[in-house]
């Protein structure tokens, strides 16, 4: 039972009435139990009783990463520590890590949303699920693990790393489903080639990849190299971990949000005004059902779009578009806004280029210089200089065409860019401001 039909196919009105009831209870609880949030509500003069409709959500103050940092580590927890049975943490690029907590009910909720996500990808209790998300403070490994067990499938708790062994186990145990970051999936594809294992020797059917942005072209690479169908999964520690939204096998684009638990909004990151469905902006979530670490209007910094068009799978849950960037990973190169995922999209559309790249930004005097390091395939690398030169020019021209920035392109040997076991590091910004 992990397709909760009565919830997932509800007409909007039915779903919204569930959301409203849960929201009202949440706001009361947060106001009573979480002092920093009460202070914020008082500052704007909102009382829990003011939330009479879902539209009243906009009256409530946002929560940001700074709020989490200011109350580090446990200051925003809404239950006594005695009731908290697990913590996770994610390390940000700067400063303190973000700490999140779970009660037993939260862990059960997490397992059930994750199991519902797996179901969207066609995973059933008959599957052998190879879980290569990192175990530990990162939410990926353990979050997926409990979901796989709740579904009744068999979990292989691999965690990341030791790719050679992963390939052997995948083959010997007959793994049918792979869970990993998209960059690590490609890493495993390389390891397969090294070990001389062909895709036909594996039983892999579907890959469930998330935790970092990946372009549609990258998806094709993963599908081709592993001989699988690859789908997107989205989540973040603050909201629960993996299991917030998931692409089903019918969705041409976008992921279903489990909005009976996670209420989404899109806002304009500058004016902070909510945007209508269909418009692109910053994704904001309110957790409707969590106990230990609920959040109201948490600004994710992820850029997406919400849309209600019906999906072939029959679910009425709203969908969010693939996250291709964050408000804080946008590079400004000589005044032009550049997202790493746009560079990836260009690269993956060019023959002879491998899906491994890094963007380095430096400053020459007062001028930003963007260099793209990209691996080329073995046969191209050993080809004549002329071929390499032409490829360099082609990449430069296509990036200029698509993004409007001139960049340096450096073709590097196969396997020379550092491989990730979890999230790939795509950008090295060496500018000092
Ligand atoms: O990455 C949770 C997760 C684990 C999701 C495994 C999916 C699979 P954090 O480490 O807190 O949590 O990082 C959350 O990663 O705000 C996004 O910027 C990014 N992210 C997560 N999933 C996707 C995705 C986990 N499918 C942050 N596409 C989020 C693009 C994603 N970015």
Tab-separated table of C-alpha atoms and ligand atoms in Angstrom:
chain	number	residue	atom	x	y	z
A	1	UNK	CA	0.000	0.000	0.000
A	2	UNK	CA	1.963	2.932	-1.073
A	3	UNK	CA	-0.238	4.509	-3.659
A	4	UNK	CA	-2.553	6.409	-1.363
A	5	UNK	CA	-5.242	6.736	-3.982
A	6	UNK	CA	-7.834	8.500	-1.861
A	7	UNK	CA	-5.366	11.316	-1.198
A	8	UNK	CA	-3.355	11.363	-4.391
A	9	UNK	CA	-6.349	11.631	-6.709
A	10	UNK	CA	-8.504	13.981	-4.623
A	11	UNK	CA	-10.180	16.881	-6.387
A	12	UNK	CA	-8.519	20.198	-5.425
A	13	UNK	CA	-11.271	21.205	-3.028
A	14	UNK	CA	-10.910	18.021	-0.989
A	15	UNK	CA	-7.174	18.333	-0.809
A	16	UNK	CA	-7.316	22.007	0.078
A	17	UNK	CA	-9.652	21.401	2.965
A	18	UNK	CA	-7.208	18.840	4.391
A	19	UNK	CA	-4.362	21.303	3.887
A	20	UNK	CA	-6.250	24.115	5.605
A	21	UNK	CA	-7.097	22.032	8.661
A	22	UNK	CA	-3.505	20.915	8.983
A	23	UNK	CA	-2.183	24.425	8.444
A	24	UNK	CA	-4.402	25.874	11.148
A	25	UNK	CA	-3.315	23.231	13.644
A	26	UNK	CA	0.315	23.802	12.707
A	27	UNK	CA	0.177	27.567	13.158
A	28	UNK	CA	-1.411	27.196	16.590
A	29	UNK	CA	1.250	24.699	17.612
A	30	UNK	CA	4.136	26.785	16.287
A	31	UNK	CA	2.792	29.870	18.041
A	32	UNK	CA	2.568	28.002	21.335
A	33	UNK	CA	5.730	25.968	21.165
A	34	UNK	CA	8.354	27.739	19.088
A	35	UNK	CA	9.284	31.042	20.705
A	36	UNK	CA	11.328	32.510	17.824
A	37	UNK	CA	8.431	31.927	15.457
A	38	UNK	CA	5.956	33.466	17.901
A	39	UNK	CA	8.144	36.559	18.053
A	40	UNK	CA	8.066	36.788	14.253
A	41	UNK	CA	4.291	36.450	14.128
A	42	UNK	CA	3.832	39.031	16.852
A	43	UNK	CA	6.133	41.409	14.984
A	44	UNK	CA	3.764	41.422	12.009
A	45	UNK	CA	0.668	41.285	14.191
A	46	UNK	CA	-0.682	37.902	13.062
A	47	UNK	CA	-2.393	35.546	15.450
A	48	UNK	CA	-3.067	31.849	14.772
A	49	UNK	CA	-6.806	32.569	14.571
A	50	UNK	CA	-6.185	34.865	11.576
A	51	UNK	CA	-5.547	31.885	9.317
A	52	UNK	CA	-9.043	31.215	7.978
A	53	UNK	CA	-8.243	30.141	4.446
A	54	UNK	CA	-5.237	28.849	2.520
A	55	UNK	CA	-4.932	32.316	1.014
A	56	UNK	CA	-4.187	33.608	4.531
A	57	UNK	CA	-0.903	31.720	4.378
A	58	UNK	CA	0.612	34.837	2.837
A	59	UNK	CA	0.024	36.720	6.102
A	60	UNK	CA	2.560	34.494	7.855
A	61	UNK	CA	6.242	35.423	8.091
A	62	UNK	CA	8.810	33.445	6.094
A	63	UNK	CA	11.451	31.221	7.641
A	64	UNK	CA	14.958	31.384	6.195
A	65	UNK	CA	18.266	29.622	6.565
A	66	UNK	CA	19.328	32.540	8.794
A	67	UNK	CA	16.565	31.688	11.251
A	68	UNK	CA	17.920	28.150	11.401
A	69	UNK	CA	21.436	29.427	11.913
A	70	UNK	CA	20.364	31.905	14.620
A	71	UNK	CA	18.684	29.105	16.539
A	72	UNK	CA	21.421	26.518	16.004
A	73	UNK	CA	21.289	23.684	16.826
A	74	UNK	CA	17.863	22.864	18.293
A	75	UNK	CA	16.208	26.224	18.951
A	76	UNK	CA	13.392	25.801	16.427
A	77	UNK	CA	12.362	22.329	17.524
A	78	UNK	CA	8.690	22.151	18.460
A	79	UNK	CA	8.834	19.090	20.707
A	80	UNK	CA	10.881	18.348	23.830
A	81	UNK	CA	14.228	16.684	23.054
A	82	UNK	CA	12.938	13.576	24.822
A	83	UNK	CA	10.574	13.016	21.923
A	84	UNK	CA	13.254	13.527	19.286
A	85	UNK	CA	14.650	10.178	18.186
A	86	UNK	CA	16.870	11.234	15.266
A	87	UNK	CA	18.765	14.243	14.023
A	88	UNK	CA	20.281	14.914	10.613
A	89	UNK	CA	22.342	17.830	9.406
A	90	UNK	CA	23.376	19.298	6.116
A	91	UNK	CA	26.541	21.251	5.693
A	92	UNK	CA	26.062	24.524	3.937
A	93	UNK	CA	28.771	26.190	1.902
A	94	UNK	CA	29.250	28.679	4.703
A	95	UNK	CA	29.131	28.511	8.449
A	96	UNK	CA	27.142	26.225	10.665
A	97	UNK	CA	25.313	23.190	9.474
A	98	UNK	CA	21.555	23.035	9.358
A	99	UNK	CA	20.225	20.667	12.001
A	100	UNK	CA	16.883	18.928	11.739
A	101	UNK	CA	15.073	16.591	14.153
A	102	UNK	CA	12.467	13.834	13.932
A	103	UNK	CA	10.064	12.198	16.367
A	104	UNK	CA	9.004	8.590	15.865
A	105	UNK	CA	5.910	9.861	14.033
A	106	UNK	CA	8.140	11.996	11.783
A	107	UNK	CA	10.292	9.006	10.904
A	108	UNK	CA	7.127	7.031	10.075
A	109	UNK	CA	5.832	9.912	7.977
A	110	UNK	CA	9.144	10.148	6.163
A	111	UNK	CA	9.140	6.412	5.411
A	112	UNK	CA	5.618	6.687	4.045
A	113	UNK	CA	6.224	9.720	1.794
A	114	UNK	CA	9.409	8.126	0.530
A	115	UNK	CA	7.569	4.863	-0.164
A	116	UNK	CA	4.902	6.820	-2.051
A	117	UNK	CA	7.668	8.399	-4.121
A	118	UNK	CA	9.236	5.044	-4.922
A	119	UNK	CA	5.808	3.830	-6.000
A	120	UNK	CA	5.598	6.692	-8.494
A	121	UNK	CA	8.712	5.239	-10.137
A	122	UNK	CA	7.108	1.817	-10.340
A	123	UNK	CA	9.073	0.299	-7.452
A	124	UNK	CA	7.264	-2.555	-5.698
A	125	UNK	CA	7.977	-5.030	-2.920
A	126	UNK	CA	9.505	-7.378	-5.483
A	127	UNK	CA	12.385	-4.988	-6.160
A	128	UNK	CA	16.003	-5.191	-5.062
A	129	UNK	CA	16.883	-1.583	-4.298
A	130	UNK	CA	20.507	-0.492	-4.409
A	131	UNK	CA	20.699	2.568	-2.183
A	132	UNK	CA	23.882	4.505	-2.963
A	133	UNK	CA	22.840	7.749	-1.282
A	134	UNK	CA	25.245	8.530	1.534
A	135	UNK	CA	24.310	7.177	4.979
A	136	UNK	CA	25.029	9.443	7.920
A	137	UNK	CA	24.062	12.989	8.711
A	138	UNK	CA	22.976	13.480	5.091
A	139	UNK	CA	19.273	12.675	4.775
A	140	UNK	CA	19.625	10.796	1.479
A	141	UNK	CA	20.773	7.367	2.663
A	142	UNK	CA	18.648	6.772	5.748
A	143	UNK	CA	15.639	8.641	4.368
A	144	UNK	CA	15.487	6.418	1.314
A	145	UNK	CA	16.328	3.333	3.394
A	146	UNK	CA	13.258	3.537	5.622
A	147	UNK	CA	11.044	4.214	2.608
A	148	UNK	CA	12.324	1.146	0.787
A	149	UNK	CA	11.666	-1.002	3.857
A	150	UNK	CA	8.219	0.499	4.374
A	151	UNK	CA	7.394	-0.472	0.809
A	152	UNK	CA	8.507	-4.002	1.538
A	153	UNK	CA	11.190	-4.024	-1.156
A	154	UNK	CA	14.667	-5.317	-0.352
A	155	UNK	CA	17.171	-2.604	0.473
A	156	UNK	CA	20.895	-2.937	-0.175
A	157	UNK	CA	22.328	-0.236	2.130
A	158	UNK	CA	25.382	0.608	0.008
A	159	UNK	CA	25.939	4.288	0.825
A	160	UNK	CA	28.350	6.125	-1.506
A	161	UNK	CA	31.901	5.170	-2.441
A	162	UNK	CA	33.834	2.063	-3.412
A	163	UNK	CA	32.336	2.063	-6.885
A	164	UNK	CA	34.006	-1.163	-7.925
A	165	UNK	CA	32.317	-3.078	-5.142
A	166	UNK	CA	29.017	-1.369	-5.917
A	167	UNK	CA	29.162	-2.699	-9.466
A	168	UNK	CA	29.935	-6.236	-8.316
A	169	UNK	CA	27.068	-6.185	-5.851
A	170	UNK	CA	24.702	-4.674	-8.375
A	171	UNK	CA	25.461	-7.532	-10.721
A	172	UNK	CA	25.608	-10.378	-8.184
A	173	UNK	CA	22.539	-9.336	-6.152
A	174	UNK	CA	20.521	-8.445	-9.240
A	175	UNK	CA	19.725	-4.869	-8.197
A	176	UNK	CA	16.678	-3.654	-10.103
A	177	UNK	CA	16.535	-0.082	-8.808
A	178	UNK	CA	19.411	2.332	-8.270
A	179	UNK	CA	19.187	5.255	-5.893
A	180	UNK	CA	22.030	7.765	-6.134
A	181	UNK	CA	22.864	11.311	-7.083
A	182	UNK	CA	22.914	11.664	-10.881
A	183	UNK	CA	26.634	12.446	-10.822
A	184	UNK	CA	27.345	9.294	-8.832
A	185	UNK	CA	25.239	7.257	-11.268
A	186	UNK	CA	27.646	8.312	-14.015
A	187	UNK	CA	30.524	7.433	-11.777
A	188	UNK	CA	29.090	3.935	-11.430
A	189	UNK	CA	28.700	3.742	-15.205
A	190	UNK	CA	32.446	4.419	-15.536
A	191	UNK	CA	33.193	1.814	-12.893
A	192	UNK	CA	31.164	-0.700	-14.861
A	193	UNK	CA	33.226	-0.063	-17.949
A	194	UNK	CA	36.417	-0.491	-15.890
A	195	UNK	CA	35.191	-3.750	-14.437
A	196	UNK	CA	34.171	-4.993	-17.874
A	197	UNK	CA	30.552	-5.372	-16.770
A	198	UNK	CA	27.992	-4.787	-19.514
A	199	UNK	CA	24.545	-3.326	-18.879
A	200	UNK	CA	22.991	-6.562	-20.156
A	201	UNK	CA	24.518	-8.384	-17.197
A	202	UNK	CA	22.570	-6.173	-14.805
A	203	UNK	CA	18.893	-6.280	-13.924
A	204	UNK	CA	18.692	-2.533	-13.360
A	205	UNK	CA	15.427	-1.062	-14.590
A	206	UNK	CA	15.087	2.360	-13.063
A	207	UNK	CA	17.293	4.975	-11.427
A	208	UNK	CA	15.954	7.480	-8.896
A	209	UNK	CA	18.266	10.438	-8.880
A	210	UNK	CA	18.233	13.717	-7.028
A	211	UNK	CA	19.933	15.844	-4.352
A	212	UNK	CA	21.537	18.015	-7.053
A	213	UNK	CA	20.450	19.643	-10.307
A	214	UNK	CA	20.824	17.645	-13.512
A	215	UNK	CA	19.856	18.629	-17.024
A	216	UNK	CA	17.619	16.670	-19.399
A	217	UNK	CA	20.700	15.922	-21.476
A	218	UNK	CA	22.419	14.516	-18.429
A	219	UNK	CA	19.373	12.336	-17.882
A	220	UNK	CA	19.815	10.891	-21.366
A	221	UNK	CA	23.451	10.109	-20.576
A	222	UNK	CA	22.514	8.284	-17.400
A	223	UNK	CA	19.777	6.349	-19.195
A	224	UNK	CA	22.034	5.398	-22.078
A	225	UNK	CA	25.075	4.463	-20.028
A	226	UNK	CA	23.198	2.377	-17.481
A	227	UNK	CA	20.448	1.123	-19.770
A	228	UNK	CA	17.707	2.316	-17.418
A	229	UNK	CA	14.866	4.776	-17.104
A	230	UNK	CA	16.082	7.659	-14.894
A	231	UNK	CA	13.664	9.769	-12.858
A	232	UNK	CA	14.024	12.803	-10.657
A	233	UNK	CA	13.453	12.998	-6.908
A	234	UNK	CA	13.501	16.204	-4.918
A	235	UNK	CA	13.781	17.025	-1.267
A	236	UNK	CA	15.677	18.981	1.321
A	237	UNK	CA	16.669	18.269	4.893
A	238	UNK	CA	14.741	21.202	6.320
A	239	UNK	CA	11.455	19.919	4.904
A	240	UNK	CA	12.098	16.206	5.650
A	241	UNK	CA	14.850	14.981	3.299
A	242	UNK	CA	14.198	13.018	0.104
A	243	UNK	CA	10.485	12.414	-0.434
A	244	UNK	CA	9.101	15.919	-0.908
A	245	UNK	CA	8.429	15.536	-4.633
A	246	UNK	CA	8.890	12.842	-7.236
A	247	UNK	CA	8.576	12.372	-10.945
A	248	UNK	CA	6.217	9.559	-11.914
A	249	UNK	CA	6.753	7.367	-14.945
A	250	UNK	CA	4.041	9.234	-16.853
A	251	UNK	CA	5.207	12.771	-16.198
A	252	UNK	CA	6.924	14.277	-19.193
A	253	UNK	CA	8.152	17.006	-16.997
A	254	UNK	CA	7.930	17.883	-13.370
A	255	UNK	CA	7.549	16.116	-10.065
A	256	UNK	CA	4.433	15.503	-8.003
A	257	UNK	CA	4.637	17.233	-4.640
A	258	UNK	CA	3.257	15.258	-1.710
A	259	UNK	CA	1.192	18.286	-0.880
A	260	UNK	CA	-0.962	16.637	1.744
A	261	UNK	CA	2.232	17.034	3.825
A	262	UNK	CA	4.254	19.763	2.148
A	263	UNK	CA	2.411	22.889	1.072
A	264	UNK	CA	4.245	24.647	-1.764
A	265	UNK	CA	4.267	28.259	-2.926
A	266	UNK	CA	6.299	30.123	-5.515
A	267	UNK	CA	7.371	33.636	-4.610
A	268	UNK	CA	9.226	36.418	-6.323
A	269	UNK	CA	12.571	36.348	-4.467
A	270	UNK	CA	12.892	40.128	-4.687
A	271	UNK	CA	9.411	41.357	-3.746
A	272	UNK	CA	8.571	38.203	-1.721
A	273	UNK	CA	5.071	38.284	-3.223
A	274	UNK	CA	3.463	34.931	-4.076
A	275	UNK	CA	3.370	34.231	-7.813
A	276	UNK	CA	0.522	32.521	-9.673
A	277	UNK	CA	0.819	28.925	-10.918
A	278	UNK	CA	2.970	28.706	-14.011
A	279	UNK	CA	5.376	31.468	-13.084
A	280	UNK	CA	8.977	30.803	-12.208
A	281	UNK	CA	10.334	31.899	-8.858
A	282	UNK	CA	11.614	30.689	-5.498
A	283	UNK	CA	10.032	27.590	-4.045
A	284	UNK	CA	8.671	27.943	-0.495
A	285	UNK	CA	7.363	25.087	1.652
A	286	UNK	CA	5.253	24.763	4.774
A	287	UNK	CA	5.384	21.356	6.468
A	288	UNK	CA	1.839	20.389	7.385
A	289	UNK	CA	2.378	17.218	9.360
A	290	UNK	CA	5.810	17.180	10.966
A	291	UNK	CA	6.170	17.202	14.744
A	292	UNK	CA	9.750	17.863	15.845
A	293	UNK	CA	10.842	20.335	13.227
A	294	UNK	CA	7.916	21.932	11.438
A	295	UNK	CA	8.569	24.966	9.273
A	296	UNK	CA	6.257	27.675	8.068
A	297	UNK	CA	6.957	29.252	4.668
A	298	UNK	CA	10.538	28.049	4.436
A	299	UNK	CA	12.420	29.753	1.604
A	300	UNK	CA	14.309	26.988	-0.200
A	301	UNK	CA	16.229	29.234	-2.628
A	302	UNK	CA	15.461	26.613	-5.286
A	303	UNK	CA	14.042	27.951	-8.506
A	304	UNK	CA	11.016	26.205	-9.950
A	305	UNK	CA	7.463	26.560	-11.201
A	306	UNK	CA	4.223	24.938	-10.070
A	307	UNK	CA	1.619	23.612	-12.457
A	308	UNK	CA	-1.709	21.864	-12.125
A	309	UNK	CA	-2.136	20.290	-15.563
A	310	UNK	CA	-3.445	16.734	-15.201
A	311	UNK	CA	-0.895	13.942	-15.337
A	312	UNK	CA	-1.250	10.638	-17.176
A	313	UNK	CA	-0.810	8.729	-13.909
A	314	UNK	CA	-4.092	10.057	-12.539
A	315	UNK	CA	-2.580	11.864	-9.586
A	316	UNK	CA	-4.046	15.292	-8.950
A	317	UNK	CA	-1.091	16.373	-6.829
A	318	UNK	CA	0.458	19.594	-8.063
A	319	UNK	CA	3.721	19.277	-9.965
A	320	UNK	CA	6.911	21.301	-9.673
A	321	UNK	CA	9.280	21.769	-12.544
A	322	UNK	CA	12.734	20.223	-12.432
A	323	UNK	CA	14.958	22.399	-10.255
A	324	UNK	CA	17.689	23.744	-12.470
A	325	UNK	CA	19.264	26.217	-10.122
A	326	UNK	CA	19.142	28.099	-6.867
A	327	UNK	CA	18.926	31.797	-6.284
A	328	UNK	CA	22.353	31.447	-4.687
A	329	UNK	CA	24.144	29.347	-7.316
A	330	UNK	CA	23.590	31.882	-10.030
A	331	UNK	CA	26.901	33.209	-11.216
A	332	UNK	CA	27.086	36.739	-12.485
A	333	UNK	CA	29.728	36.820	-15.172
A	334	UNK	CA	30.358	40.309	-16.409
A	335	UNK	CA	26.780	41.182	-15.622
A	336	UNK	CA	25.258	38.134	-17.275
A	337	UNK	CA	23.347	35.663	-15.118
A	338	UNK	CA	24.620	32.143	-15.600
A	339	UNK	CA	23.364	28.958	-13.984
A	340	UNK	CA	25.727	25.967	-13.985
A	341	UNK	CA	22.869	23.814	-15.279
A	342	UNK	CA	22.676	25.921	-18.459
A	343	UNK	CA	26.327	25.222	-19.136
A	344	UNK	CA	25.651	21.540	-18.512
A	345	UNK	CA	22.766	21.586	-20.951
A	346	UNK	CA	24.992	22.998	-23.698
A	347	UNK	CA	27.843	20.575	-23.002
A	348	UNK	CA	25.678	17.494	-22.944
A	349	UNK	CA	24.275	18.374	-26.345
A	350	UNK	CA	27.713	18.149	-27.980
A	351	UNK	CA	29.132	14.895	-29.310
A	352	UNK	CA	32.434	13.707	-27.888
A	353	UNK	CA	31.948	15.548	-24.593
A	354	UNK	CA	31.667	13.531	-21.388
A	355	UNK	CA	29.182	14.446	-18.642
A	356	UNK	CA	31.958	15.571	-16.323
A	357	UNK	CA	32.722	19.253	-16.120
A	358	UNK	CA	33.652	22.044	-13.786
A	359	UNK	CA	33.232	25.788	-14.052
A	360	UNK	CA	35.969	27.967	-12.696
A	361	UNK	CA	35.501	31.680	-12.224
A	362	UNK	CA	38.457	33.977	-11.729
A	363	UNK	CA	39.045	37.672	-12.050
A	364	UNK	CA	41.498	39.292	-14.396
A	365	UNK	CA	41.843	42.834	-13.105
A	366	UNK	CA	38.216	43.857	-12.795
A	367	UNK	CA	36.989	41.421	-15.392
A	368	UNK	CA	35.334	38.106	-14.588
A	369	UNK	CA	36.703	35.151	-16.473
A	370	UNK	CA	34.683	31.959	-16.741
A	371	UNK	CA	36.571	28.825	-17.702
A	372	UNK	CA	34.832	25.578	-18.445
A	373	UNK	CA	36.854	22.431	-17.901
A	374	UNK	CA	35.310	19.539	-19.691
A	375	UNK	CA	36.293	15.953	-20.194
A	376	UNK	CA	36.296	14.577	-23.701
A	377	UNK	CA	35.930	10.973	-24.747
A	378	UNK	CA	39.005	8.794	-25.107
A	379	UNK	CA	38.953	8.706	-28.906
A	380	UNK	CA	38.615	12.474	-29.234
A	381	UNK	CA	41.395	13.077	-26.737
A	382	UNK	CA	43.831	11.007	-28.718
A	383	UNK	CA	42.747	12.590	-31.991
A	384	UNK	CA	44.623	15.295	-33.873
A	385	UNK	CA	45.072	18.726	-32.345
A	386	UNK	CA	42.826	20.128	-35.049
A	387	UNK	CA	39.886	18.053	-33.865
A	388	UNK	CA	40.404	19.255	-30.311
A	389	UNK	CA	40.667	22.850	-31.457
A	390	UNK	CA	37.462	22.606	-33.413
A	391	UNK	CA	35.651	21.076	-30.467
A	392	UNK	CA	36.898	23.848	-28.178
A	393	UNK	CA	35.625	26.467	-30.597
A	394	UNK	CA	32.294	24.722	-30.960
A	395	UNK	CA	31.741	24.621	-27.197
A	396	UNK	CA	32.746	28.257	-26.865
A	397	UNK	CA	30.401	29.292	-29.645
A	398	UNK	CA	27.453	27.343	-28.285
A	399	UNK	CA	27.893	28.717	-24.779
A	400	UNK	CA	28.159	32.225	-26.192
A	401	UNK	CA	25.056	31.592	-28.273
A	402	UNK	CA	22.971	30.210	-25.474
A	403	UNK	CA	24.145	32.260	-22.507
A	404	UNK	CA	25.655	35.339	-24.062
A	405	UNK	CA	28.996	34.982	-22.280
A	406	UNK	CA	32.389	34.392	-23.745
A	407	UNK	CA	34.247	31.752	-21.798
A	408	UNK	CA	37.486	29.861	-21.943
A	409	UNK	CA	37.161	26.178	-22.659
A	410	UNK	CA	39.710	23.648	-21.572
A	411	UNK	CA	39.351	20.095	-22.781
A	412	UNK	CA	40.785	17.683	-20.276
A	413	UNK	CA	41.657	14.017	-20.308
A	414	UNK	CA	39.037	11.406	-19.580
A	415	UNK	CA	38.729	10.783	-15.793
A	416	UNK	CA	40.687	13.890	-14.806
A	417	UNK	CA	37.855	15.811	-13.164
A	418	UNK	CA	37.303	14.783	-9.586
A	419	UNK	CA	34.422	12.339	-9.185
A	420	UNK	CA	31.838	12.764	-6.467
A	421	UNK	CA	30.348	10.101	-4.275
A	422	UNK	CA	27.444	12.359	-3.404
A	423	UNK	CA	26.743	15.814	-4.700
A	424	UNK	CA	29.095	16.975	-7.461
A	425	UNK	CA	30.987	20.236	-7.051
A	426	UNK	CA	30.397	21.997	-10.336
A	427	UNK	CA	31.609	25.502	-9.585
A	428	UNK	CA	34.877	26.795	-8.240
A	429	UNK	CA	34.623	30.510	-7.701
A	430	UNK	CA	38.068	31.948	-7.112
A	431	UNK	CA	37.015	35.578	-7.245
A	432	UNK	CA	37.693	37.604	-4.171
A	433	UNK	CA	35.424	40.523	-3.833
B	1	LIG	O1	19.649	16.580	-0.975
B	1	LIG	C1	17.763	15.502	0.073
B	1	LIG	C2	17.724	14.498	-1.031
B	1	LIG	C3	18.427	13.319	-0.911
B	1	LIG	C4	16.953	14.722	-2.158
B	1	LIG	C5	18.375	12.372	-1.907
B	1	LIG	C6	16.873	13.781	-3.160
B	1	LIG	C7	17.593	12.600	-3.037
B	1	LIG	P1	19.955	18.539	1.280
B	1	LIG	O2	21.295	17.945	1.391
B	1	LIG	O3	19.399	19.314	2.404
B	1	LIG	O4	18.868	17.427	1.013
B	1	LIG	O5	19.966	19.438	-0.032
B	1	LIG	C8	18.788	20.047	-0.496
B	1	LIG	O6	19.541	19.944	-2.798
B	1	LIG	O7	17.447	22.609	-1.724
B	1	LIG	C9	18.194	21.565	-3.811
B	1	LIG	O8	18.987	22.726	-3.991
B	1	LIG	C10	19.044	20.340	-4.054
B	1	LIG	N1	18.226	19.267	-4.635
B	1	LIG	C11	17.649	18.231	-4.008
B	1	LIG	N2	17.001	17.438	-4.911
B	1	LIG	C12	17.163	18.017	-6.126
B	1	LIG	C13	16.743	17.701	-7.438
B	1	LIG	C14	18.861	16.535	-0.055
B	1	LIG	N3	16.035	16.624	-7.721
B	1	LIG	C15	19.051	20.802	-1.770
B	1	LIG	N4	17.093	18.566	-8.430
B	1	LIG	C16	17.801	21.408	-2.359
B	1	LIG	C17	17.808	19.673	-8.175
B	1	LIG	C18	17.927	19.191	-5.938
B	1	LIG	N5	18.250	19.998	-6.966
